[in-house]
mmCIF file of C-alpha atoms in Angstrom:
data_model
loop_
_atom_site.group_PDB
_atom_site.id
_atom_site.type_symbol
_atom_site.label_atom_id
_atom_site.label_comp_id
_atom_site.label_asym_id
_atom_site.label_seq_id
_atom_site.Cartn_x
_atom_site.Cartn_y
_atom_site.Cartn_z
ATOM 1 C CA UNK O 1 -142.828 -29.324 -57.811
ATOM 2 C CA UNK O 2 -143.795 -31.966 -60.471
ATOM 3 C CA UNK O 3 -145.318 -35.086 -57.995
ATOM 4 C CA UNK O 4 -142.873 -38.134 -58.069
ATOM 5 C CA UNK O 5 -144.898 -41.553 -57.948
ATOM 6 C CA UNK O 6 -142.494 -44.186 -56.552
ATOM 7 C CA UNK O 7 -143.470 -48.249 -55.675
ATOM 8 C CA UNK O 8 -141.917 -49.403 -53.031
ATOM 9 C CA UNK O 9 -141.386 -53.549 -53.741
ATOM 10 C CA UNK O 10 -139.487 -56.481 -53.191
ATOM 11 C CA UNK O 11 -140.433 -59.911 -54.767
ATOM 12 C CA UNK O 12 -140.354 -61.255 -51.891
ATOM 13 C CA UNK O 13 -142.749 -60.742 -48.680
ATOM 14 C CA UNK O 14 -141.737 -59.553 -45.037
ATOM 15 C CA UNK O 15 -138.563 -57.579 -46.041
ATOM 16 C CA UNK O 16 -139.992 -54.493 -45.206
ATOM 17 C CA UNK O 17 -141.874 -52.687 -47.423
ATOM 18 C CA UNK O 18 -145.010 -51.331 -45.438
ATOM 19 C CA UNK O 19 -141.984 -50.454 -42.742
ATOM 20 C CA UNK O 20 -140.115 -48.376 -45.483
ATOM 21 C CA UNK O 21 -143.133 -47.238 -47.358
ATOM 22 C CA UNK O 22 -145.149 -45.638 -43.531
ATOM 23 C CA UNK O 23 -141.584 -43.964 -42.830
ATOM 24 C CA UNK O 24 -140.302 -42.333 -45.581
ATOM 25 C CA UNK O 25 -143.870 -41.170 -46.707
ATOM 26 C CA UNK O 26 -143.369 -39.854 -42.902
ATOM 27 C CA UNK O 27 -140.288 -38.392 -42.948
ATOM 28 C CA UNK O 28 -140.772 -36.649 -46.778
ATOM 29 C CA UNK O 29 -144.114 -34.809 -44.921
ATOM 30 C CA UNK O 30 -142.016 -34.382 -41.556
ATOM 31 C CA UNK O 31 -139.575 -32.114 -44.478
ATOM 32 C CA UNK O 32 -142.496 -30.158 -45.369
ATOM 33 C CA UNK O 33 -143.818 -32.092 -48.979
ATOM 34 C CA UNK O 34 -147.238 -32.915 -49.402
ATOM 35 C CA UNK O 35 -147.593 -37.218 -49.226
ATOM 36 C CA UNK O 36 -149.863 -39.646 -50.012
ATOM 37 C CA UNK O 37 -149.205 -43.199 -48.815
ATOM 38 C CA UNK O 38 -150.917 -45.656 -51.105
ATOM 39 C CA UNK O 39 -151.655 -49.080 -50.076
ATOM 40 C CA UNK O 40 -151.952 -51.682 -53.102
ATOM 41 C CA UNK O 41 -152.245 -54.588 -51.186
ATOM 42 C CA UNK O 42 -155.222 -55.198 -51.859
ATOM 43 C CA UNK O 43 -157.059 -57.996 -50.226
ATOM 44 C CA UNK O 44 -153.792 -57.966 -47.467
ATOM 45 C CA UNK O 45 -154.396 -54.573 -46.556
ATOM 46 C CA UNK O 46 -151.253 -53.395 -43.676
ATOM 47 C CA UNK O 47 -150.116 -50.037 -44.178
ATOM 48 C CA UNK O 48 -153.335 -48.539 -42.071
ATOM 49 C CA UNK O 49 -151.837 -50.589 -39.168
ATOM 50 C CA UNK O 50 -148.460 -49.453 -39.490
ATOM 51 C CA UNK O 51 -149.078 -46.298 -39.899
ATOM 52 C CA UNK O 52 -151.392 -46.544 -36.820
ATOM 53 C CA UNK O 53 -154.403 -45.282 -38.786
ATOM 54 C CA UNK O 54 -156.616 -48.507 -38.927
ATOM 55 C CA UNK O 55 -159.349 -46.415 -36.970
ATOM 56 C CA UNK O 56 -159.953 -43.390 -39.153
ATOM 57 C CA UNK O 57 -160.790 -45.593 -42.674
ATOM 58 C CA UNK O 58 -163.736 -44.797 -43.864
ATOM 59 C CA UNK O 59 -163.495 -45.495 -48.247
ATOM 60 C CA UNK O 60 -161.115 -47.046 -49.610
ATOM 61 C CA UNK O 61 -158.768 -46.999 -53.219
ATOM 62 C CA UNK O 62 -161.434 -49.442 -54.600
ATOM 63 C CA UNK O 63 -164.183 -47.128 -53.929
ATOM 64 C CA UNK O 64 -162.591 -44.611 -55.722
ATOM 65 C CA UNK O 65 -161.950 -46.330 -58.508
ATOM 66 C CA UNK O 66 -165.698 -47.795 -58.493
ATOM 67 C CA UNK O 67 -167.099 -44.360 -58.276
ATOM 68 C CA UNK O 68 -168.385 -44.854 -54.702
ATOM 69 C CA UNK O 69 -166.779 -41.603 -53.268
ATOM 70 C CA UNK O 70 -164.502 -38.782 -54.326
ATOM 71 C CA UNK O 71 -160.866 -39.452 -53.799
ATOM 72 C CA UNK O 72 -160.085 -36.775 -51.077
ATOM 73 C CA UNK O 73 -163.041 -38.406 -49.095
ATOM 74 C CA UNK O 74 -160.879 -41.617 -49.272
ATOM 75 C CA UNK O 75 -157.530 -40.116 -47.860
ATOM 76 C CA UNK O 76 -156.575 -40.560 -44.345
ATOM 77 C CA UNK O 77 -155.153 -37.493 -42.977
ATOM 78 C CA UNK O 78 -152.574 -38.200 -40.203
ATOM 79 C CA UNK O 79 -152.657 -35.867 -37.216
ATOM 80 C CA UNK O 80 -149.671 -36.016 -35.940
ATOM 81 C CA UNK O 81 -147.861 -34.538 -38.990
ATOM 82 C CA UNK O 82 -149.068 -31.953 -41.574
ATOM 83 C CA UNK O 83 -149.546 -33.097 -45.196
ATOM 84 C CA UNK O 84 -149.373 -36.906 -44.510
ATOM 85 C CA UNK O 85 -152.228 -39.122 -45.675
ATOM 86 C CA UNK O 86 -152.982 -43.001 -46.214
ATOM 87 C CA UNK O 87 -155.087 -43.984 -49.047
ATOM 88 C CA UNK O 88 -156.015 -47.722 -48.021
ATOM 89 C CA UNK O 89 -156.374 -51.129 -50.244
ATOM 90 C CA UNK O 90 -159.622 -52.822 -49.684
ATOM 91 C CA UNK O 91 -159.536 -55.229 -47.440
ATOM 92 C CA UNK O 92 -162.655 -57.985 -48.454
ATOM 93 C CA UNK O 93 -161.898 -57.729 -52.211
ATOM 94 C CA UNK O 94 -159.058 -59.160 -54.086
ATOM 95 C CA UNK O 95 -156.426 -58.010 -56.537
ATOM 96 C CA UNK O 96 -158.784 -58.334 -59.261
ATOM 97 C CA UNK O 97 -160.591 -55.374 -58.394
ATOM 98 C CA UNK O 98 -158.529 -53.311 -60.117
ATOM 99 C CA UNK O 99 -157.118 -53.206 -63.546
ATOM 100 C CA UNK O 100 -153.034 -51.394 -64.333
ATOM 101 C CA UNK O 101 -155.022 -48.499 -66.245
ATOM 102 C CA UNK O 102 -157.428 -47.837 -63.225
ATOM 103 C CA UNK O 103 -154.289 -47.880 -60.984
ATOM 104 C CA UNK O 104 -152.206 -45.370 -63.290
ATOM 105 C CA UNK O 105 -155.394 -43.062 -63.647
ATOM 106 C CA UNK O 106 -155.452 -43.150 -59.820
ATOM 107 C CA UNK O 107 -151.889 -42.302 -59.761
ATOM 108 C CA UNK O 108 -152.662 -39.164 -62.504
ATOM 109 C CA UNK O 109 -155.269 -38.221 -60.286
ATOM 110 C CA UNK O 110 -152.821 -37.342 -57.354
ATOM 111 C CA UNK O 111 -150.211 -35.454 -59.701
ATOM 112 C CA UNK O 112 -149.921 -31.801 -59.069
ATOM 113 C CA UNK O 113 -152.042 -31.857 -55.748
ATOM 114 C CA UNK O 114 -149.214 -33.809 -53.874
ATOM 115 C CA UNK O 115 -145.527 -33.632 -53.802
ATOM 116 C CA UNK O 116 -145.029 -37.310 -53.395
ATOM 117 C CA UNK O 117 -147.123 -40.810 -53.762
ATOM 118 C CA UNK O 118 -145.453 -43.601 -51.902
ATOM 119 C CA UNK O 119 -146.880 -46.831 -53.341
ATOM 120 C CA UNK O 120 -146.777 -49.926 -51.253
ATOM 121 C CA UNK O 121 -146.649 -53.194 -53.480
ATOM 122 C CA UNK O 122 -147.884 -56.646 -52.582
ATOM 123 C CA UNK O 123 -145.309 -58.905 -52.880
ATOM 124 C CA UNK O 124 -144.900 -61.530 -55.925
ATOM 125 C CA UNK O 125 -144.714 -60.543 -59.436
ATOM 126 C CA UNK O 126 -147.998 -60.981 -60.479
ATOM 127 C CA UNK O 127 -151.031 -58.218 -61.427
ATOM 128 C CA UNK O 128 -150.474 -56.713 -57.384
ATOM 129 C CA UNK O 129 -147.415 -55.614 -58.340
ATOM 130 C CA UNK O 130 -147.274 -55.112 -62.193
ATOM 131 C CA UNK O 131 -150.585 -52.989 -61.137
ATOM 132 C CA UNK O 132 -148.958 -51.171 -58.435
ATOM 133 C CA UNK O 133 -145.942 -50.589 -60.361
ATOM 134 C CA UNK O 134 -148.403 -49.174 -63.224
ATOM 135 C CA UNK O 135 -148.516 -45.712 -62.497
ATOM 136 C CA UNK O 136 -145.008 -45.314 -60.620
ATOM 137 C CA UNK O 137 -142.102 -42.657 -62.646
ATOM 138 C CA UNK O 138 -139.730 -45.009 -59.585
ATOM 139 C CA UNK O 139 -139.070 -47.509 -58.100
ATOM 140 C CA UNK O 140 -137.709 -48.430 -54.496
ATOM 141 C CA UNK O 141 -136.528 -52.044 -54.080
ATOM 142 C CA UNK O 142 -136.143 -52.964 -50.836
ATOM 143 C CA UNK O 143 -134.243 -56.460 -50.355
ATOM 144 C CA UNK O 144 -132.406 -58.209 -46.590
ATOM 145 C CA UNK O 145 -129.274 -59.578 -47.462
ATOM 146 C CA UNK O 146 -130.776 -63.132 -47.910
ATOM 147 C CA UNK O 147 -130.209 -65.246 -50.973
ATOM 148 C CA UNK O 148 -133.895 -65.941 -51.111
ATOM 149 C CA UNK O 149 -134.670 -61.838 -51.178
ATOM 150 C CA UNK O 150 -131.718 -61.084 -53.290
ATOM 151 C CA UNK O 151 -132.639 -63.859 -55.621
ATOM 152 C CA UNK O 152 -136.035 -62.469 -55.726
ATOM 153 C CA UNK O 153 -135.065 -58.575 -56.147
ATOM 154 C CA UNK O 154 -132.932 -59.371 -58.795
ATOM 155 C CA UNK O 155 -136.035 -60.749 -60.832
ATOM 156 C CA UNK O 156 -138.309 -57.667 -60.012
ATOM 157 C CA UNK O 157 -135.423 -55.093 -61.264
ATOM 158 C CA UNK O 158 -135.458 -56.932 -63.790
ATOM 159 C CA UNK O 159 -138.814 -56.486 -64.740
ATOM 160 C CA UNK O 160 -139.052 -53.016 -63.590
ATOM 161 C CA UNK O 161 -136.465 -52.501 -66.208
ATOM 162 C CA UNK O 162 -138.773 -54.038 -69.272
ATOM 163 C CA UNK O 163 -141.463 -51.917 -68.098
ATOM 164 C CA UNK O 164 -139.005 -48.553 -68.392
ATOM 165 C CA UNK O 165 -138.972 -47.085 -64.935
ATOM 166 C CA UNK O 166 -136.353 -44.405 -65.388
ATOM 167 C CA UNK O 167 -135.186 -44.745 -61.631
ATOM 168 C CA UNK O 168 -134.698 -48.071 -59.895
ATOM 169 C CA UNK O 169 -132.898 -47.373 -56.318
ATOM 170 C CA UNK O 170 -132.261 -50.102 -54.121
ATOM 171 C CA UNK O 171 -132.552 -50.163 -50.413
ATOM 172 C CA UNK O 172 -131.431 -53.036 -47.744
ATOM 173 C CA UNK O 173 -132.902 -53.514 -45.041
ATOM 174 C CA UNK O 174 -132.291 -55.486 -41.990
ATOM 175 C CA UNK O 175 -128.226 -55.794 -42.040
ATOM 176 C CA UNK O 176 -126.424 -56.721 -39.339
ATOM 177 C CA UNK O 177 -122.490 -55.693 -39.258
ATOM 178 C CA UNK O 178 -121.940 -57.893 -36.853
ATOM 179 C CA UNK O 179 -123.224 -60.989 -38.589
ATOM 180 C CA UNK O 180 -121.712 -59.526 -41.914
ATOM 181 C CA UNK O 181 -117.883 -58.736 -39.822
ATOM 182 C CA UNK O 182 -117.701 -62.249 -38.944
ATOM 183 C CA UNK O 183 -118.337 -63.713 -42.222
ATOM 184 C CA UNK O 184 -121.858 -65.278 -41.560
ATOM 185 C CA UNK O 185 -123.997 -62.890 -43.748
ATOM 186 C CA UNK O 186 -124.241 -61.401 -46.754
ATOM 187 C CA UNK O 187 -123.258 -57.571 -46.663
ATOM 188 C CA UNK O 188 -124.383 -54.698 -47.937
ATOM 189 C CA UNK O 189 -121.455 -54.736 -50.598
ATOM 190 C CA UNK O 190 -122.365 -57.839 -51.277
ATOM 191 C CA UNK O 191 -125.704 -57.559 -52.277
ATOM 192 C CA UNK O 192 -124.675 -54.466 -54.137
ATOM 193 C CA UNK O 193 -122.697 -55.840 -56.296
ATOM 194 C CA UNK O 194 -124.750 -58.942 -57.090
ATOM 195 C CA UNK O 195 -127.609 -57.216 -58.252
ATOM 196 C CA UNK O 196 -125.773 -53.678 -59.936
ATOM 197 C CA UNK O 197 -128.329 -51.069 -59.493
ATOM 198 C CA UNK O 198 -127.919 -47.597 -57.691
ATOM 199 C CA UNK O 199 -128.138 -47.998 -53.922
ATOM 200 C CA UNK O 200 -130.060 -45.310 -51.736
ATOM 201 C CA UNK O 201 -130.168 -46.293 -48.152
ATOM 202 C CA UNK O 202 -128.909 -48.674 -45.760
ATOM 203 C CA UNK O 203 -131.332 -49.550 -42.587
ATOM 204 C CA UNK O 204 -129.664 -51.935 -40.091
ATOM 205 C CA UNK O 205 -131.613 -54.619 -37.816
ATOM 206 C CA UNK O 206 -133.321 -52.447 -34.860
ATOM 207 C CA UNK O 207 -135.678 -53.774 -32.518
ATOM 208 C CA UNK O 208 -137.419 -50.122 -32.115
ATOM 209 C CA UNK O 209 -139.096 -51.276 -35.694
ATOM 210 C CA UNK O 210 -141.086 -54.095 -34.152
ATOM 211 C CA UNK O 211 -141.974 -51.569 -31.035
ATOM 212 C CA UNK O 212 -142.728 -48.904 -33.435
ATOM 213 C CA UNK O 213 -145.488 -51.080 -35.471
ATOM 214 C CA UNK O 214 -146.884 -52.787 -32.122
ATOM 215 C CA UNK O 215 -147.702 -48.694 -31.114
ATOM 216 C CA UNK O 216 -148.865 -47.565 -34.819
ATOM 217 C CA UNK O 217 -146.554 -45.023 -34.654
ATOM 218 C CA UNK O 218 -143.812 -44.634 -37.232
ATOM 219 C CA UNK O 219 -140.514 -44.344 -36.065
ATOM 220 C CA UNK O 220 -139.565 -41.332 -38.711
ATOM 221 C CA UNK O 221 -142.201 -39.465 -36.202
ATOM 222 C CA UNK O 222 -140.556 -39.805 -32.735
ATOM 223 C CA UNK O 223 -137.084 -41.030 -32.214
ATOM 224 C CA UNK O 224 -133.785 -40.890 -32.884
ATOM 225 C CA UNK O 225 -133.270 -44.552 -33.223
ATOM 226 C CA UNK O 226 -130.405 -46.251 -36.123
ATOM 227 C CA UNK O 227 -133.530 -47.149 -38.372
ATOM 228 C CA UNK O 228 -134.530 -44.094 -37.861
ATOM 229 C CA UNK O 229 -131.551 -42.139 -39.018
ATOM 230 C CA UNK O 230 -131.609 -44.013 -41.872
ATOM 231 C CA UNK O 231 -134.687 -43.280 -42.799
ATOM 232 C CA UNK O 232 -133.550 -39.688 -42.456
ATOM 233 C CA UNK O 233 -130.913 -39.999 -44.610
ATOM 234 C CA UNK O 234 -132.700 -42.072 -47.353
ATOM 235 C CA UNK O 235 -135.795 -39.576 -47.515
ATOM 236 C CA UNK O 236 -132.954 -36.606 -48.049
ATOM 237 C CA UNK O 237 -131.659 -38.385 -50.970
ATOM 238 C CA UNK O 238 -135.066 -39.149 -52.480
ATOM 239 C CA UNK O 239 -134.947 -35.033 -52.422
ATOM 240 C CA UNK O 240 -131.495 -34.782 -54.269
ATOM 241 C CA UNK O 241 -129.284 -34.245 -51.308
ATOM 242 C CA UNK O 242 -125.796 -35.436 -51.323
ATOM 243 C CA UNK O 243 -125.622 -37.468 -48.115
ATOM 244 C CA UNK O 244 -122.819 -40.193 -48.763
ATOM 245 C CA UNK O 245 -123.485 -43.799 -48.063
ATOM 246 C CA UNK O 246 -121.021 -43.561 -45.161
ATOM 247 C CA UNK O 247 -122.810 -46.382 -43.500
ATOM 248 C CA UNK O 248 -121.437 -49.225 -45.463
ATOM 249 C CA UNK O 249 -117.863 -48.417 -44.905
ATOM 250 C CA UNK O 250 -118.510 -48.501 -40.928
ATOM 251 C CA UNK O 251 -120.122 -51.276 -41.886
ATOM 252 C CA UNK O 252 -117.379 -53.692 -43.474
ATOM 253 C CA UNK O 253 -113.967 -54.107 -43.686
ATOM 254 C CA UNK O 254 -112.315 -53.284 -46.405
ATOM 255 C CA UNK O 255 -108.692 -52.833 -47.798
ATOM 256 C CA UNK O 256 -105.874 -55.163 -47.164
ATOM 257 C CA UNK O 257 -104.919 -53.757 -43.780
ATOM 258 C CA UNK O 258 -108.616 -54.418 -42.939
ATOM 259 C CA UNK O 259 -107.703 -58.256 -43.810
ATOM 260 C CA UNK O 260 -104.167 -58.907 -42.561
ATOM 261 C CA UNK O 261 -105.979 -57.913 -38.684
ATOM 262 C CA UNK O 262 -108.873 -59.788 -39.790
ATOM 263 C CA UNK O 263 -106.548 -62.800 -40.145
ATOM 264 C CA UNK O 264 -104.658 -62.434 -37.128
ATOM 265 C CA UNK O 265 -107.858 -62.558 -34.813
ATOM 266 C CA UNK O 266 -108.679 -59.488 -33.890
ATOM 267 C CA UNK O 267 -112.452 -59.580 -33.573
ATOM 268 C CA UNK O 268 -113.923 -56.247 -31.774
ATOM 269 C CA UNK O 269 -115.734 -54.718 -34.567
ATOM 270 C CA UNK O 270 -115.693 -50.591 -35.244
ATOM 271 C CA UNK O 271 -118.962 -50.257 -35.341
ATOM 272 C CA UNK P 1 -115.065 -68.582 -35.905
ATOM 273 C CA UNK P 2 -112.050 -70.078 -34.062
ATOM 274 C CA UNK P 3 -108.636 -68.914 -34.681
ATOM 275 C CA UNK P 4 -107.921 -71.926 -36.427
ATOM 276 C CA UNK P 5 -110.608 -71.999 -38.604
ATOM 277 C CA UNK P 6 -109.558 -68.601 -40.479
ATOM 278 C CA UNK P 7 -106.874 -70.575 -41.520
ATOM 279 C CA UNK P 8 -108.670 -74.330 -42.246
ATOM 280 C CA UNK P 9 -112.332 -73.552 -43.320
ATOM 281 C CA UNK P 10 -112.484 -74.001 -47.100
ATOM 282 C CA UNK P 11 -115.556 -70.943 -47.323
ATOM 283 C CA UNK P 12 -116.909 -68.555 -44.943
ATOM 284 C CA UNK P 13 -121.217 -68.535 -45.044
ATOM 285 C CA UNK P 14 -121.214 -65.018 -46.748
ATOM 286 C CA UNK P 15 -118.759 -66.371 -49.329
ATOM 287 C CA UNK P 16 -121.229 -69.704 -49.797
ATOM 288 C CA UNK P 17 -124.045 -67.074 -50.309
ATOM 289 C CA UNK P 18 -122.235 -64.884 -52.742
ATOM 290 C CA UNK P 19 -121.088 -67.354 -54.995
ATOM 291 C CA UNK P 20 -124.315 -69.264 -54.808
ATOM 292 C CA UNK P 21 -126.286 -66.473 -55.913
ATOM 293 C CA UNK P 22 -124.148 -65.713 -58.585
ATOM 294 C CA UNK P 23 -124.656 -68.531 -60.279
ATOM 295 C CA UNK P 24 -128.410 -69.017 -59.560
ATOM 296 C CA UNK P 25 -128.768 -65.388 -60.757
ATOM 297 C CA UNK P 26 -126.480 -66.511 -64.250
ATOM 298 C CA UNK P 27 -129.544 -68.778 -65.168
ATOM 299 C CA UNK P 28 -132.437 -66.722 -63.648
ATOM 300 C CA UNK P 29 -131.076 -63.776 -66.005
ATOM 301 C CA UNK P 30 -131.022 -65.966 -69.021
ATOM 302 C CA UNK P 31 -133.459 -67.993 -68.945
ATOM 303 C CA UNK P 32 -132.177 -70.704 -71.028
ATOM 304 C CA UNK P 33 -132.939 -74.163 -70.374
ATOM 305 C CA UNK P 34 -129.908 -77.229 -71.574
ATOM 306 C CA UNK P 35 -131.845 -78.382 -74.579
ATOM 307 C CA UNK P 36 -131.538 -75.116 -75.652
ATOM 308 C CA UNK P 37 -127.794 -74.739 -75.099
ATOM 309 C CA UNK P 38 -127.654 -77.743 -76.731
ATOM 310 C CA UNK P 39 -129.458 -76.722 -79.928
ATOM 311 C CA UNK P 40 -127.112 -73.482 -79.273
ATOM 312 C CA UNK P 41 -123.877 -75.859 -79.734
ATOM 313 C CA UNK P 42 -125.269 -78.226 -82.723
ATOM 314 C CA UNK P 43 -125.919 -74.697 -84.932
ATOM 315 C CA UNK P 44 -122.620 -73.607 -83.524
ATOM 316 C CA UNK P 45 -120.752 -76.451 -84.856
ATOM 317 C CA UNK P 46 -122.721 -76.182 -88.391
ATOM 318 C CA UNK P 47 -122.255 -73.160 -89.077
ATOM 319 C CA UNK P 48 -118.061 -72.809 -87.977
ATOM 320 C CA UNK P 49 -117.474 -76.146 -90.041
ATOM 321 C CA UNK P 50 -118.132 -73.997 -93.259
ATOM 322 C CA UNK P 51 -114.953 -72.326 -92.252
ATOM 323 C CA UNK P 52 -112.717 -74.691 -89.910
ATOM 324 C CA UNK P 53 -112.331 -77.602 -88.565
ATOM 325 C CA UNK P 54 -112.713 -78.316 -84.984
ATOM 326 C CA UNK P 55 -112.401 -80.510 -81.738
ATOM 327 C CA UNK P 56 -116.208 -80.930 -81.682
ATOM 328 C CA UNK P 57 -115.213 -82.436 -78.090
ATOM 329 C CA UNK P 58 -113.043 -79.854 -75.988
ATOM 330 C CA UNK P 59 -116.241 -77.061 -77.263
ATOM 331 C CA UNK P 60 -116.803 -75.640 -74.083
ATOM 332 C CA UNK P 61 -119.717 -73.209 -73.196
ATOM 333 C CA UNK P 62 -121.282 -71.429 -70.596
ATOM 334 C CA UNK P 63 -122.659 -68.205 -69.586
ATOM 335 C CA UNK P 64 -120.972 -65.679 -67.543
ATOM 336 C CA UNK P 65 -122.181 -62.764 -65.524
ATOM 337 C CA UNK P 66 -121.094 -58.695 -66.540
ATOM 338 C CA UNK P 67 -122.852 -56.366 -63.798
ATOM 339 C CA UNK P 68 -126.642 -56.807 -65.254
ATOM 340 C CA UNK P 69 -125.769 -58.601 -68.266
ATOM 341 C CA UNK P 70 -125.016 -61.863 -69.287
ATOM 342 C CA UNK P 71 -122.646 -63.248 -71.898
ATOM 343 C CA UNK P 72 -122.343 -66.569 -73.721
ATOM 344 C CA UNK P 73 -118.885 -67.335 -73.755
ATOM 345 C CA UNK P 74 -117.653 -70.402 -75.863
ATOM 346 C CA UNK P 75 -114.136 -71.834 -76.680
ATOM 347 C CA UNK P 76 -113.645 -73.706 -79.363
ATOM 348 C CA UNK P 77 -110.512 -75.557 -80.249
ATOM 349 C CA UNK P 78 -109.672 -75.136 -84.207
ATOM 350 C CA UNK P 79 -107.775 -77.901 -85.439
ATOM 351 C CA UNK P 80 -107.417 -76.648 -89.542
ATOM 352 C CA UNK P 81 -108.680 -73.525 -91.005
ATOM 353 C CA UNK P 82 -110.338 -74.749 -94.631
ATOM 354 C CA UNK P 83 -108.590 -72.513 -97.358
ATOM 355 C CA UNK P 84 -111.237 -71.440 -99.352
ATOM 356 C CA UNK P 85 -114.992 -70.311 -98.463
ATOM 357 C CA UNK P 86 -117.575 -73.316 -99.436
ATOM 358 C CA UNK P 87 -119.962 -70.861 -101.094
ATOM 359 C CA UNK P 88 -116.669 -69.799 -103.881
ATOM 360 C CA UNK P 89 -115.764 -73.440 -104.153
ATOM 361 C CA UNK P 90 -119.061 -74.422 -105.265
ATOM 362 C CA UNK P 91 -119.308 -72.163 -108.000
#
């Protein structure tokens, strides 16, 4: 298959996108596809740690692009799953190392040798992302359904929009239906409609994501966990599959029947 | 939330959020700053007096939110359309 480069950004920081970015480059190699997970942070280098490979670095994307060693010298291969590897940032330079056409030739570089590059964006809007964003096809947004990361999403689709990414899929993380059933929080409707994009995946607030990136060990890997299903389901529609977003109807009410028990106080949830 | 609050409490939080977004999100999108929308209303007003006359007071203008887009929405009151275009009249 033709390799898909897709950034995975935000805007905003600590929304999740090293979690989403180790997981579903995890799950897409758990499914049998060839994956590279990039790192573009460069300078704030996390993925490695995430992803539990911090040990094995040796070179990094910045040496490749200096000439210092070959690109498959720089790839982390992970062991516990076939076809998964970790090309880090560099951690003691800054974002300046690079320039958007040595990112996109990196990008080329990978193309027909791997199924999928997962890039992992710093966040802001300035040359970390417009460089990491240089030589994706995609683009994942990931936004929690707070006004400050919904705000900030909004201005990054926009952007990914002037620069002509042909697929901009949003994903939010971190909802709570409990929070959302009682009126106190944004939902996941709710943040779809505000910002009007395609939506691919739903991943609710689970504590197993803090335990998972204390061990190094992505939760796509072991368990069966809610994050983890979603990050099931998201990586099979990234492959084309028609899995429904069931989740945000168990998530919120909807419907006038929905409101008229709302009103009258009855307050166990569904989900 | 007490019972009585469903009834009492002007706004839930998720409702504050929503609507406050919406209309941070109006401006973010556009990009326009008030001396521009007033420049906006001055040309306005120049150009439509060729053809009518109008309540230069009730003009009222804003932007409103469509999905991704934005649109500039005016009303303006007409008090008289003017019978003939300027242009013929002056030659």
């Amino acid at each position: 298959m033709e390799t898909r480069v897709i950034v995975v950004t935000s805007g905003k920081g600590g929304v999740g996108k090293t979690t989403v970015t180790a997981n579903l480059s995890a799950r897409l190699a758990m499914e049998g596809f060839k994956v590279v997970a990039m790192d573009a942070d460069i300078g704030l280098r996390n993925l490695d740690v995430v992803m539990g490979l911090e040990n094995r670095i040796v070179y990094n994307m910045v040496d490749v692009i200096e000439g210092t060693c070959k690109l498959p010298q720089a790839l982390v291969r992970d062991k516990r799953v076939e076809n998964l590897f970790l090309l880090p940032a560099a951690q003691t330079r800054t974002k300046d190392a690079v320039t958007s056409d040595e990112m996109k030739g990196l990008c080329d570089s990978l193309r027909g040798e791997y199924d999928f590059v997962l890039v992992d964006s710093p966040a802001g809007i300035e040359s970390g992302f417009r460089n990491a964003s240089a030589g994706a096809d995609e683009a994942l947004v990931v936004a929690t359904p707070e006004v400050s990361s919904v705000r900030d999403a909004d201005r990054i689709i926009g952007l990914l929009e002037s620069f002509g990414k042909r697929s901009i899929n949003l994903i939010v993380n971190r909802v709570r239906p409990d929070m959302v059933r009682k009126g106190k929080m944004l939902g996941v409707s709710d943040v779809r409609e505000i910002l009007a994009v395609d939506m691919i995946g739903i991943i609710p607030e689970d504590e197993t994501v803090v335990v998972s990136t204390n061990r190094g060990e992505p939760l796509a890997l072991s368990n069966t966990s809610p994050a983890s299903r979603a990050f099931e389901k998201i990586a099979g529609r990234i492959l084309g599959r028609d899995i429904p977003l069931q989740d945000l109807d168990d998530l919120e009410e909807k419907g006038l029947f929905a409101n008229f028990i709302k009103l009258f106080g009855r307050r166990e949830g569904r989900g | 939330m007490g019972f009585l609050d469903r009834f009492f409490r002007k706004e839930t939080p998720r409702q504050s959020a929503r609507e406050r977004l919406q209309l941070v999100l109006i401006h973010d999108r556009a990009d326009i700053s008030p001396d521009t929308m007033e420049r906006i209303r001055k040309d306005l007003i120049k150009v439509i007096n060729n053809y009518m006359v109008i309540n230069e007071e009730g003009i009222e203008m804003d932007l409103e939110r469509d999905g991704r887009s934005v649109a500039l929405v005016a009303s303006i009151p007409v008090i008289e359309v003017k019978r003939k275009h300027p242009r013929k009249r002056d030659k």
